[in-house]
Amino acid sequence: VCKQVLEQVLRELQPLCTAEQQFIERFFQLSHDAADRQVLEVSVRSMTSPVPSANPPSSQILLIIFLLRSEEPTTHLLSEVFSCLQPELRGFLDVCNKVHPFGCLQVLVTLSDSIFQMWRSSSALPSSFFNTVLGNLLLLAKSNFNKCIETLCKEIEEAKMPSKMKGGILPSVSRFEEFVTFSEEVFRTARRRQELDKAHLRLVSSVFSSITSLSSANLKVNTDMVMMENFHHIHCFLCQKKIHCLEGKKREAKQRYSEHMEKYVIKYLGQPLEKLNHFFEGVKARVAQGVKEEEVSFQLAYSKQELRKVIDKYPGKEVKKALEILYRKIHKDLSPEENLLLAVWHAMEQELIHQHQEFEDLIQRCYAGSGIAMDFTRQDLLSYFNSITLSN
């Protein structure tokens, strides 16, 4: 609404100001050189009484004489004629900012486009008074826009996670998405968007910082899960919007989403095969310390007997049961709106198969000829994951 009203006001003001400027320049011959101005000043002075005791010249005539001596008499005269114009327009801009939290964007686009049209218009005066008015308003609009962005960045950076919120999309991310959606619609037909691009870069940096600080500050939530979901959300949102200046941030969001998914998967994958993981981490540590692979089984804590004890704790049925519990846990943790359950579950499947292969390789190298093997195979794992996926 503010945009439409402002456009109408500017359309009606332009011909009025232009006509007044043309009249003043013709009437007072303000387009003439300095010598002509002196002649005109004498003519104006003759309008007053030459007798010293006579009444002094009126304030209007004195004003004209003063303005004729100034560097830009036309501008000063018009400023007096339209003395209430700029204060009223400034007041209207304040109203626009109050009507909508992002009203300053509409004002900025409207004024920028109006000035662009004036510059391209053959009917516009070279040094139009109305151009000057628009220029002053544009400076104010840019200042209001910058204040709006700074306030929004501060709001995002200082946001706190709701006490009952355990995950999902953070308020700061939703706020950023709201601004970008609105601003892209406002600037959709704008002739220039440098200010908006700078604002987008400033805001997305604040959002990335907010995600990190909010996730790590709340001990009730899984940090990697929250960061994974929110960076995934931002990446999908930026893919949809296709904003050129944010291409780098879009790639960064994807990278950080992948990193935190990997951390989330590795952390939870340690639970279904925790003792096996712990045992083989110890085996790898001994080899790294210089123990020969064929001699690892002679270490008391990593003997064949100890390996059998650990393997016996993970029969195939128990592994499947542990994976079912894990699936329900992940389903409960992840927010439904991001729909990352299958992606995380598939990543866990691939990681667990990788671990299973690593365990088998260590058994072959460090316990060769022992006949020791895990109770479940790679194919069994694939069957477990597939069965759990289909049943849920």
XYZ file of C-alpha atoms in Angstrom, residues 145 149-150 152-153 156-157 176 179-180 183-184 193-209 234 238 243-252:
41
model
C 17.204 0.542 5.157
C 19.274 -4.459 8.414
C 21.434 -3.718 11.451
C 17.523 -7.470 12.044
C 21.104 -8.768 12.234
C 19.125 -12.806 14.701
C 22.485 -12.871 16.472
C 15.984 -14.771 7.624
C 13.065 -11.297 5.029
C 14.594 -12.825 1.901
C 12.731 -8.534 -0.196
C 13.088 -10.626 -3.351
C 19.836 -4.247 -6.103
C 23.320 -3.518 -4.768
C 21.989 -2.534 -1.334
C 19.902 -5.691 -1.100
C 22.810 -7.963 -2.072
C 24.973 -6.422 0.651
C 22.141 -6.882 3.136
C 21.683 -10.537 2.158
C 25.381 -11.272 2.704
C 25.349 -9.505 6.063
C 22.213 -11.334 7.198
C 23.253 -14.821 6.097
C 26.522 -14.442 8.022
C 24.510 -13.537 11.124
C 22.260 -16.573 10.594
C 25.216 -18.965 10.255
C 26.693 -17.543 13.457
C 19.056 -22.922 4.329
C 18.779 -20.783 -1.349
C 20.178 -15.500 -5.525
C 23.469 -14.922 -7.336
C 25.303 -13.135 -4.508
C 24.521 -16.020 -2.117
C 25.887 -18.838 -4.296
C 28.988 -19.096 -2.101
C 26.885 -19.235 1.068
C 24.657 -21.867 -0.518
C 27.685 -24.100 -1.118
C 28.914 -23.433 2.419
